[in-house]
């Protein structure tokens, strides 16, 4: 077996050796976006980090041995509100569909530019899918099934057309964790946190919604538990349903391990650190209680938060950066590289300066492709760095070391394996000019005018043109052989 992997596990609060339940079927779930608006650069962090983890697992265990599920949350009250705002004259179902379809397409376009693998890149016809991107609305049956099981096991109850998860019911079940253990919160803390504005139908303030009744403008499905009013799911139940279908049910006959308890558990669950509570605590409560198991996933990995120029990103501060807007100014691979310069568990400070530095590095490495090429391949030191809890700063140091040693083909192979150098050199250069809105014909014309001015010894005019070029961020170089070349700098 290849490198030994070690990951920091939120569940155990330590960096542990990674031992898959079944090496031939390594299973990873990551909470995906709620599709109602452009994704911001903070949302890009888990996408990039877990794409890298997926690539590493594929490298270590084999491309057919890893299944990655990243869901799309396409039922949520934020979506309903956006649909009503943007399409007030359309029937609500149609308006909701427009919002989710448009946002999902935008999300895909954005993240494709970030160099992440997409389902089409890894799935082969006739083979079980290796990357599944399930939509919540296509898993309502599984949600109802889990809800029914929770009710049958005394971990959920019906109240005023809602179904609520019962924390006290959970405490009475054997072989399941204690509620709050995952996020390290005591019941007292949880109780005082939950006491504000308790809905009247809750038996206990800590109980949370699994299913709720829909009004005329909400999306709705037949309710579980004999509730006559049509309804819609709560947020947490979606992930329990989608991970179960694609990482447990789908593997019923495929796993080679004998332990039946392990079959109901998958290997790695990921997301941003803000999801630890309540989302992941509640996912665990639901999945463990529905199936009577001590663990939903063995390893829980959480990325730290991203802030912008040392401030919390927010619309009111005016520093809210969407991936879509950033891509107008920077190649997606620069955003990817910049994201990976910080270890995924650390907070990251997203700055223009960092982007400029990232771009310089990629400019250099793109330049090396002019005379050299190599197929995607991980080198041992790069794999070792990633095997150490995805240590990307160390990975980047190893890439620089390859560069410094003149091992350019090896460097390029690693960069390709890591999701870089997807463009040709010319496309890369052209994109940089386009991003800066510099028209090459204008630059060439200015350079010609400058040459004429200099030939006529009109220094004032040649200086003026030089300043004009500088204002366009164009750096002109007069070569020894009499030619003039130029490039765009920041
Ligand atoms: P949301 O759409 O808010 O549920 O977020 C989607 C994903 O992005 C989740 O995994 C969040 O934890 C993550 N996320 C949201 N904001 C940030 C941020 N500022 N920094 C890092 N991750 C974030
Ligand atoms: Zn989730």
Coordinates of C-alpha atoms and ligand atoms in Angstrom, one line a residue:
X1 CA 0.0 0.0 0.0
X2 CA 1.1 3.5 -0.7
X3 CA 1.5 6.4 1.7
X4 CA -0.1 6.3 5.1
X5 CA -2.6 9.1 5.4
X6 CA -3.3 11.1 8.5
X7 CA -6.1 13.5 9.0
X8 CA -7.3 15.7 11.8
X9 CA -10.6 14.3 12.9
X10 CA -13.1 16.7 14.5
X11 CA -14.8 13.6 16.1
X12 CA -11.7 12.5 18.0
X13 CA -10.0 15.9 18.1
X14 CA -6.7 14.4 17.1
X15 CA -4.7 13.7 14.0
X16 CA -5.3 10.0 13.3
X17 CA -4.1 7.4 10.8
X18 CA -6.7 7.0 8.2
X19 CA -8.0 3.5 7.9
X20 CA -10.7 3.0 5.3
X21 CA -13.6 0.7 6.1
X22 CA -13.0 -1.0 2.8
X23 CA -9.9 0.0 0.8
X24 CA -11.6 -0.8 -2.4
X25 CA -14.5 1.5 -1.6
X26 CA -13.4 4.6 0.1
X27 CA -16.4 6.9 0.6
X28 CA -16.4 10.7 1.0
X29 CA -19.3 13.1 1.6
X30 CA -19.1 16.9 1.5
X31 CA -22.0 19.3 2.2
X32 CA -22.5 21.3 -0.9
X33 CA -24.1 24.7 -1.7
X34 CA -27.6 25.9 -1.2
X35 CA -28.4 27.2 -4.7
X36 CA -30.1 30.6 -4.4
X37 CA -27.3 33.1 -5.2
X38 CA -23.7 33.3 -6.6
X39 CA -21.3 31.3 -4.5
X40 CA -18.7 33.5 -2.6
X41 CA -15.0 32.8 -2.3
X42 CA -15.5 31.4 1.2
X43 CA -17.8 28.7 -0.4
X44 CA -15.0 27.9 -2.8
X45 CA -12.8 26.8 0.1
X46 CA -14.4 23.5 0.9
X47 CA -14.9 22.9 -2.8
X48 CA -11.2 23.3 -3.5
X49 CA -9.9 21.6 -0.3
X50 CA -12.1 18.5 -0.7
X51 CA -11.3 18.3 -4.4
X52 CA -7.7 18.0 -3.4
X53 CA -8.6 15.3 -0.9
X54 CA -10.5 13.4 -3.6
X55 CA -7.5 13.6 -5.9
X56 CA -5.2 12.4 -3.1
X57 CA -7.5 9.4 -2.2
X58 CA -7.8 8.5 -5.9
X59 CA -4.0 8.5 -6.2
X60 CA -3.5 6.4 -3.1
X61 CA -6.3 3.9 -3.3
X62 CA -7.0 3.9 -7.1
X63 CA -9.4 5.8 -9.3
X64 CA -12.1 3.1 -9.1
X65 CA -11.8 2.8 -5.3
X66 CA -13.1 6.2 -4.2
X67 CA -16.6 7.6 -4.3
X68 CA -17.2 11.3 -3.7
X69 CA -20.6 12.7 -3.0
X70 CA -21.2 16.5 -2.9
X71 CA -24.8 17.5 -2.7
X72 CA -26.8 20.4 -4.1
X73 CA -29.3 21.8 -1.6
X74 CA -32.2 22.8 -3.8
X75 CA -34.9 23.1 -1.2
X76 CA -34.6 25.8 1.4
X77 CA -36.6 28.8 2.5
X78 CA -33.8 31.1 1.3
X79 CA -34.5 29.7 -2.2
X80 CA -38.3 30.3 -1.8
X81 CA -37.7 33.9 -0.8
X82 CA -35.4 34.6 -3.7
X83 CA -37.9 33.1 -6.1
X84 CA -40.7 35.3 -4.8
X85 CA -38.5 38.3 -5.1
X86 CA -37.1 37.7 -8.6
X87 CA -40.1 36.2 -10.3
X88 CA -43.2 37.6 -8.5
X89 CA -45.5 36.9 -11.4
X90 CA -44.7 33.2 -12.0
X91 CA -46.3 30.3 -10.2
X92 CA -44.0 29.5 -7.2
X93 CA -42.8 26.1 -8.4
X94 CA -41.7 27.5 -11.7
X95 CA -40.0 30.5 -10.0
X96 CA -38.2 28.2 -7.6
X97 CA -37.0 26.0 -10.5
X98 CA -35.7 29.0 -12.4
X99 CA -33.7 30.1 -9.3
X100 CA -32.2 26.7 -8.6
X101 CA -31.4 25.8 -12.2
X102 CA -29.8 29.2 -12.9
X103 CA -27.8 29.1 -9.7
X104 CA -26.6 25.5 -10.1
X105 CA -25.4 26.2 -13.6
X106 CA -23.6 29.3 -12.4
X107 CA -22.0 27.3 -9.6
X108 CA -20.8 24.7 -12.0
X109 CA -19.3 27.3 -14.3
X110 CA -17.6 29.0 -11.4
X111 CA -16.0 25.9 -9.8
X112 CA -15.0 24.4 -13.2
X113 CA -12.8 27.4 -13.6
X114 CA -11.2 26.6 -10.2
X115 CA -9.7 23.4 -11.6
X116 CA -11.9 21.0 -9.6
X117 CA -12.8 17.7 -10.9
X118 CA -16.4 17.4 -12.1
X119 CA -18.5 14.3 -12.3
X120 CA -18.1 14.1 -16.1
X121 CA -14.3 14.1 -15.6
X122 CA -14.2 10.9 -13.5
X123 CA -17.4 8.9 -14.3
X124 CA -17.4 6.3 -17.0
X125 CA -20.4 4.9 -18.7
X126 CA -21.4 1.5 -17.5
X127 CA -19.4 1.9 -14.3
X128 CA -20.7 2.8 -10.8
X129 CA -20.3 6.6 -10.5
X130 CA -17.2 7.9 -8.7
X131 CA -18.5 11.4 -8.2
X132 CA -22.2 11.9 -7.5
X133 CA -23.8 15.3 -7.2
X134 CA -27.2 14.6 -5.8
X135 CA -30.0 17.1 -5.5
X136 CA -32.0 17.2 -2.3
X137 CA -35.4 17.3 -4.1
X138 CA -34.6 14.0 -5.8
X139 CA -34.2 12.3 -2.4
X140 CA -37.5 13.1 -0.7
X141 CA -38.4 9.4 -0.5
X142 CA -35.2 8.6 1.5
X143 CA -35.9 11.5 3.8
X144 CA -39.4 10.3 4.5
X145 CA -38.0 6.8 5.1
X146 CA -35.5 8.0 7.7
X147 CA -38.1 10.2 9.4
X148 CA -40.5 7.1 9.6
X149 CA -37.7 5.1 11.2
X150 CA -36.9 7.8 13.7
X151 CA -40.5 8.0 14.7
X152 CA -40.7 4.2 15.0
X153 CA -37.6 4.2 17.2
X154 CA -38.9 7.0 19.5
X155 CA -36.4 9.6 18.3
X156 CA -38.9 11.8 16.5
X157 CA -42.5 12.9 17.0
X158 CA -45.3 14.6 15.1
X159 CA -46.6 18.0 16.4
X160 CA -48.8 20.5 14.5
X161 CA -48.0 18.9 11.1
X162 CA -44.3 19.1 11.8
X163 CA -42.0 16.2 12.6
X164 CA -39.4 17.0 15.2
X165 CA -36.3 15.2 16.2
X166 CA -36.4 14.3 19.9
X167 CA -33.2 14.8 21.7
X168 CA -34.5 13.0 24.8
X169 CA -35.6 10.1 22.6
X170 CA -32.1 9.9 21.3
X171 CA -30.7 9.7 24.9
X172 CA -32.8 6.5 25.5
X173 CA -31.5 4.6 22.4
X174 CA -28.8 2.1 22.7
X175 CA -25.7 2.1 20.5
X176 CA -25.9 5.7 19.4
X177 CA -23.8 8.7 20.5
X178 CA -24.8 11.3 23.0
X179 CA -26.4 14.4 21.5
X180 CA -23.8 17.2 21.7
X181 CA -20.8 15.0 22.0
X182 CA -19.7 15.7 18.4
X183 CA -19.6 19.5 18.8
X184 CA -18.4 19.1 22.4
X185 CA -21.4 20.8 23.9
X186 CA -23.0 19.8 27.1
X187 CA -26.8 19.5 27.3
X188 CA -26.9 22.5 29.6
X189 CA -25.1 24.6 27.1
X190 CA -27.3 23.4 24.3
X191 CA -30.4 24.0 26.3
X192 CA -29.5 27.6 27.2
X193 CA -28.5 28.2 23.5
X194 CA -31.8 26.9 22.3
X195 CA -34.1 28.7 24.7
X196 CA -34.6 31.8 22.6
X197 CA -37.9 31.9 20.7
X198 CA -38.8 28.3 21.1
X199 CA -41.5 27.2 18.7
X200 CA -44.6 26.2 20.7
X201 CA -44.8 22.7 19.1
X202 CA -41.4 21.6 20.4
X203 CA -41.5 19.3 23.5
X204 CA -37.9 20.3 24.3
X205 CA -36.1 23.5 23.1
X206 CA -33.3 21.4 21.7
X207 CA -35.5 19.4 19.4
X208 CA -35.1 20.3 15.7
X209 CA -37.3 20.2 12.6
X210 CA -37.1 17.1 10.3
X211 CA -40.2 18.0 8.3
X212 CA -42.5 21.0 8.2
X213 CA -45.9 21.9 6.6
X214 CA -45.8 24.0 3.5
X215 CA -47.9 27.1 2.7
X216 CA -49.3 27.8 -0.7
X217 CA -46.2 29.5 -1.9
X218 CA -43.7 26.8 -0.6
X219 CA -42.6 23.7 -2.5
X220 CA -44.4 20.7 -1.1
X221 CA -44.4 16.9 -1.1
X222 CA -46.7 14.3 0.5
X223 CA -45.8 14.3 4.2
X224 CA -44.5 11.3 6.2
X225 CA -46.1 9.8 9.3
X226 CA -49.7 10.2 8.1
X227 CA -49.6 14.0 8.2
X228 CA -52.3 15.2 5.8
X229 CA -50.8 18.6 5.0
X230 CA -48.2 18.4 2.3
X231 CA -44.8 19.6 3.6
X232 CA -41.1 20.0 2.9
X233 CA -37.9 18.7 4.7
X234 CA -35.7 20.5 7.1
X235 CA -32.1 21.1 6.1
X236 CA -30.2 18.5 8.1
X237 CA -32.3 15.6 7.0
X238 CA -31.2 16.1 3.4
X239 CA -27.6 15.2 4.0
X240 CA -28.6 12.1 6.1
X241 CA -30.7 11.0 3.2
X242 CA -28.3 11.7 0.4
X243 CA -25.2 10.2 2.1
X244 CA -27.2 7.1 3.0
X245 CA -28.4 6.5 -0.5
X246 CA -25.2 7.0 -2.3
X247 CA -22.6 5.9 0.3
X248 CA -24.5 3.2 2.3
X249 CA -27.3 1.8 0.2
X250 CA -25.4 1.9 -3.1
X251 CA -22.7 -0.2 -1.5
X252 CA -24.9 -2.8 0.1
X253 CA -23.5 -5.6 -2.1
X254 CA -20.2 -4.0 -3.0
X255 CA -18.4 -3.8 0.3
X256 CA -15.9 -6.5 1.1
X257 CA -15.9 -5.9 4.9
X258 CA -17.8 -8.3 7.2
X259 CA -18.7 -6.1 10.1
X260 CA -22.4 -5.2 9.6
X261 CA -22.1 -2.1 11.8
X262 CA -19.3 -0.7 9.6
X263 CA -21.5 -1.1 6.5
X264 CA -23.8 1.6 7.8
X265 CA -20.9 4.0 8.3
X266 CA -18.9 5.7 5.6
X267 CA -15.3 7.0 5.8
X268 CA -15.0 10.8 5.6
X269 CA -17.5 13.6 6.0
X270 CA -16.4 17.1 5.2
X271 CA -17.6 20.8 5.2
X272 CA -16.8 24.2 6.6
X273 CA -16.2 24.6 10.4
X274 CA -19.4 26.5 10.8
X275 CA -21.3 23.3 10.0
X276 CA -20.1 21.4 13.1
X277 CA -23.1 22.7 15.0
X278 CA -25.9 22.4 14.5
X279 CA -25.7 20.9 11.0
X280 CA -23.3 18.0 11.5
X281 CA -24.4 17.3 15.1
X282 CA -27.9 16.9 13.8
X283 CA -26.9 14.8 10.7
X284 CA -25.2 12.4 13.1
X285 CA -28.2 12.4 15.5
X286 CA -30.5 11.5 12.6
X287 CA -28.4 8.9 10.8
X288 CA -27.2 7.2 14.0
X289 CA -30.7 7.0 15.5
X290 CA -32.4 5.9 12.3
X291 CA -30.0 3.0 11.8
X292 CA -28.9 2.3 15.3
X293 CA -25.2 2.8 14.9
X294 CA -22.5 4.6 16.9
X295 CA -21.1 6.6 13.9
X296 CA -22.3 8.1 10.8
X297 CA -18.8 8.7 9.4
X298 CA -15.5 7.7 10.9
X299 CA -13.6 10.9 10.0
X300 CA -15.0 14.4 10.1
X301 CA -12.9 17.1 8.3
X302 CA -13.7 20.8 8.6
X303 CA -12.1 23.7 6.7
X304 CA -11.4 27.0 8.5
X305 CA -13.1 30.2 7.6
X306 CA -12.0 32.7 5.0
X307 CA -11.9 36.5 5.6
X308 CA -11.1 39.2 3.2
X309 CA -8.3 41.7 3.8
X310 CA -8.5 40.9 7.6
X311 CA -12.2 41.5 7.8
X312 CA -15.2 39.2 8.0
X313 CA -16.7 39.1 4.5
X314 CA -20.2 40.6 4.5
X315 CA -22.5 42.4 2.1
X316 CA -22.8 45.3 4.4
X317 CA -19.1 45.9 4.6
X318 CA -18.9 45.8 0.8
X319 CA -16.1 43.2 0.8
X320 CA -18.3 40.3 -0.4
X321 CA -16.4 38.5 -3.1
X322 CA -18.3 36.2 -5.4
X323 CA -16.3 33.6 -7.4
X324 CA -18.0 35.0 -10.4
X325 CA -16.7 38.5 -9.9
X326 CA -13.2 37.3 -8.9
X327 CA -13.0 35.3 -12.2
X328 CA -13.3 38.6 -14.1
X329 CA -10.0 39.7 -12.7
X330 CA -8.1 36.6 -12.0
X331 CA -7.6 33.2 -13.7
X332 CA -9.4 30.5 -11.7
X333 CA -6.1 28.7 -11.1
X334 CA -4.8 31.7 -9.3
X335 CA -7.8 31.5 -7.0
X336 CA -7.1 27.8 -6.5
X337 CA -3.4 28.3 -5.8
X338 CA -4.1 31.2 -3.4
X339 CA -6.6 29.0 -1.5
X340 CA -4.0 26.2 -1.1
X341 CA -1.2 28.4 0.3
X342 CA -2.9 28.3 3.7
X343 CA -3.5 25.0 5.5
X344 CA -7.2 24.1 5.2
X345 CA -7.8 24.1 9.0
X346 CA -6.3 27.6 9.5
X347 CA -8.3 30.7 9.0
X348 CA -7.3 32.3 5.6
X349 CA -6.9 36.0 5.0
X350 CA -7.8 36.5 1.3
X351 CA -5.9 39.5 0.0
X352 CA -5.1 41.1 -3.4
X353 CA -1.4 40.9 -2.4
X354 CA -1.7 37.1 -1.9
X355 CA -3.4 36.9 -5.3
X356 CA -0.6 38.8 -7.0
X357 CA 2.0 36.6 -5.4
X358 CA 0.0 33.5 -6.5
X359 CA -0.2 34.8 -10.0
X360 CA 3.5 35.4 -10.2
X361 CA 4.2 31.8 -9.2
X362 CA 1.8 30.4 -11.7
X363 CA 3.1 32.7 -14.4
X364 CA 6.5 31.2 -13.9
X365 CA 5.3 27.6 -13.9
X366 CA 3.1 28.2 -16.9
X367 CA 6.2 29.6 -18.6
X368 CA 8.1 26.4 -18.0
X369 CA 5.5 24.5 -20.1
X370 CA 6.9 26.2 -23.2
X371 CA 9.6 23.6 -23.7
X372 CA 8.5 20.7 -21.4
X373 CA 5.5 18.7 -20.8
X374 CA 4.5 15.8 -18.6
X375 CA 1.4 13.7 -17.8
X376 CA -0.3 14.2 -14.4
X377 CA 1.7 12.4 -11.7
X378 CA 2.2 12.8 -8.0
X379 CA 5.8 12.7 -6.7
X380 CA 6.5 11.1 -3.4
X381 CA 7.4 14.3 -1.5
X382 CA 4.2 16.0 -2.7
X383 CA 2.1 12.9 -1.7
X384 CA 3.8 12.8 1.7
X385 CA 3.0 16.5 2.3
X386 CA -0.7 15.9 1.4
X387 CA -0.7 12.7 3.4
X388 CA 0.1 14.8 6.5
X389 CA -3.4 16.2 7.0
X390 CA -3.4 17.9 3.5
X391 CA -0.4 20.0 4.3
X392 CA -0.6 22.3 1.3
X393 CA 1.9 24.9 2.4
X394 CA 4.4 22.0 2.6
X395 CA 3.2 20.7 -0.8
X396 CA 3.9 24.1 -2.3
X397 CA 7.3 24.1 -0.8
X398 CA 8.0 20.8 -2.4
X399 CA 6.8 22.1 -5.7
X400 CA 9.2 25.1 -5.4
X401 CA 12.0 22.6 -4.5
X402 CA 11.3 20.7 -7.7
X403 CA 11.5 24.0 -9.6
X404 CA 14.7 24.9 -7.8
X405 CA 16.3 21.6 -8.7
X406 CA 15.5 22.1 -12.3
X407 CA 13.1 19.1 -12.3
X408 CA 10.7 20.9 -14.5
X409 CA 8.9 17.9 -16.1
X410 CA 8.3 16.4 -12.7
X411 CA 7.0 19.8 -11.4
X412 CA 4.6 20.0 -14.4
X413 CA 3.4 16.5 -13.8
X414 CA 2.6 17.3 -10.2
X415 CA 0.9 20.5 -11.1
X416 CA -1.3 18.7 -13.5
X417 CA -2.2 16.1 -11.0
X418 CA -3.1 18.9 -8.5
X419 CA -5.5 20.6 -10.9
X420 CA -3.2 23.2 -12.4
X421 CA -1.9 24.0 -15.9
X422 CA -5.2 23.1 -17.5
X423 CA -4.7 25.8 -20.1
X424 CA -2.2 26.2 -22.9
X425 CA 0.5 28.8 -22.4
X426 CA -1.0 31.0 -25.1
X427 CA -4.5 30.8 -23.6
X428 CA -3.0 31.6 -20.2
X429 CA -1.2 34.7 -21.4
X430 CA -4.2 35.8 -23.5
X431 CA -6.5 35.5 -20.5
X432 CA -4.2 37.6 -18.4
X433 CA -4.4 40.4 -21.0
X434 CA -8.1 40.0 -21.3
X435 CA -8.5 40.1 -17.5
X436 CA -6.7 43.4 -17.5
X437 CA -8.7 44.7 -20.4
X438 CA -5.6 45.5 -22.4
X439 CA -6.2 45.4 -26.2
X440 CA -3.0 44.0 -27.8
X441 CA -3.6 46.0 -31.0
X442 CA -3.7 49.3 -28.9
X443 CA -0.4 48.3 -27.2
X444 CA 1.3 47.4 -30.5
X445 CA 0.2 50.8 -31.9
X446 CA 1.5 52.7 -28.8
X447 CA 4.8 50.8 -29.1
X448 CA 5.1 51.7 -32.8
X449 CA 4.4 55.3 -32.0
X450 CA 7.0 55.3 -29.3
X451 CA 9.6 53.8 -31.7
X452 CA 8.8 56.6 -34.2
X453 CA 9.1 59.3 -31.4
X454 CA 12.4 57.9 -30.3
X455 CA 13.7 57.7 -33.9
X456 CA 12.7 61.4 -34.2
X457 CA 14.5 62.1 -30.9
X458 CA 11.2 63.4 -29.5
X459 CA 11.9 62.3 -26.0
X460 CA 8.9 64.1 -24.4
X461 CA 6.6 62.2 -26.7
X462 CA 8.3 58.9 -26.1
X463 CA 8.1 59.4 -22.3
X464 CA 4.5 60.3 -22.6
X465 CA 3.8 57.1 -24.5
X466 CA 5.8 55.1 -22.0
X467 CA 3.6 56.5 -19.2
X468 CA 0.5 55.7 -21.1
X469 CA 1.7 52.1 -21.4
X470 CA 2.5 52.0 -17.8
X471 CA -1.0 53.1 -16.9
X472 CA -2.2 50.0 -18.8
X473 CA 0.2 47.9 -16.6
X474 CA 2.1 47.1 -19.8
X475 CA 5.9 46.7 -19.3
X476 CA 7.9 47.3 -22.4
X477 CA 11.3 45.7 -22.8
X478 CA 13.7 46.9 -25.5
X479 CA 15.8 43.9 -26.4
X480 CA 19.4 43.9 -27.4
X481 CA 18.6 42.7 -30.9
X482 CA 16.5 45.9 -31.5
X483 CA 13.1 44.2 -31.0
X484 CA 10.6 45.4 -28.4
X485 CA 8.5 42.9 -26.4
X486 CA 5.9 43.6 -23.8
X487 CA 3.9 42.0 -21.1
X488 CA 1.2 42.8 -18.7
X489 CA 2.2 43.2 -15.1
X490 CA 0.1 44.1 -12.1
Ligands
LIG1 P1 -23.5 27.7 2.8 O1 -24.0 27.9 1.4 O2 -23.4 28.9 3.7 O3 -24.2 26.5 3.5 O4 -22.0 27.3 2.7 C1 -21.5 26.3 1.8 C2 -20.2 25.8 2.3 O5 -19.2 26.9 2.3 C3 -20.2 25.2 3.7 O6 -19.3 24.1 3.7 C4 -19.7 26.3 4.6 O7 -19.1 25.8 5.7 C5 -18.6 27.0 3.6 N1 -18.4 28.4 4.0 C6 -19.3 29.4 4.0 N2 -18.7 30.5 4.3 C7 -17.4 30.3 4.4 C8 -16.2 31.1 4.7 N3 -16.3 32.4 4.9 N4 -15.0 30.5 4.7 C9 -14.9 29.2 4.5 N5 -15.9 28.4 4.3 C10 -17.2 28.9 4.2
LIG2 ZN1 -24.8 18.4 5.2

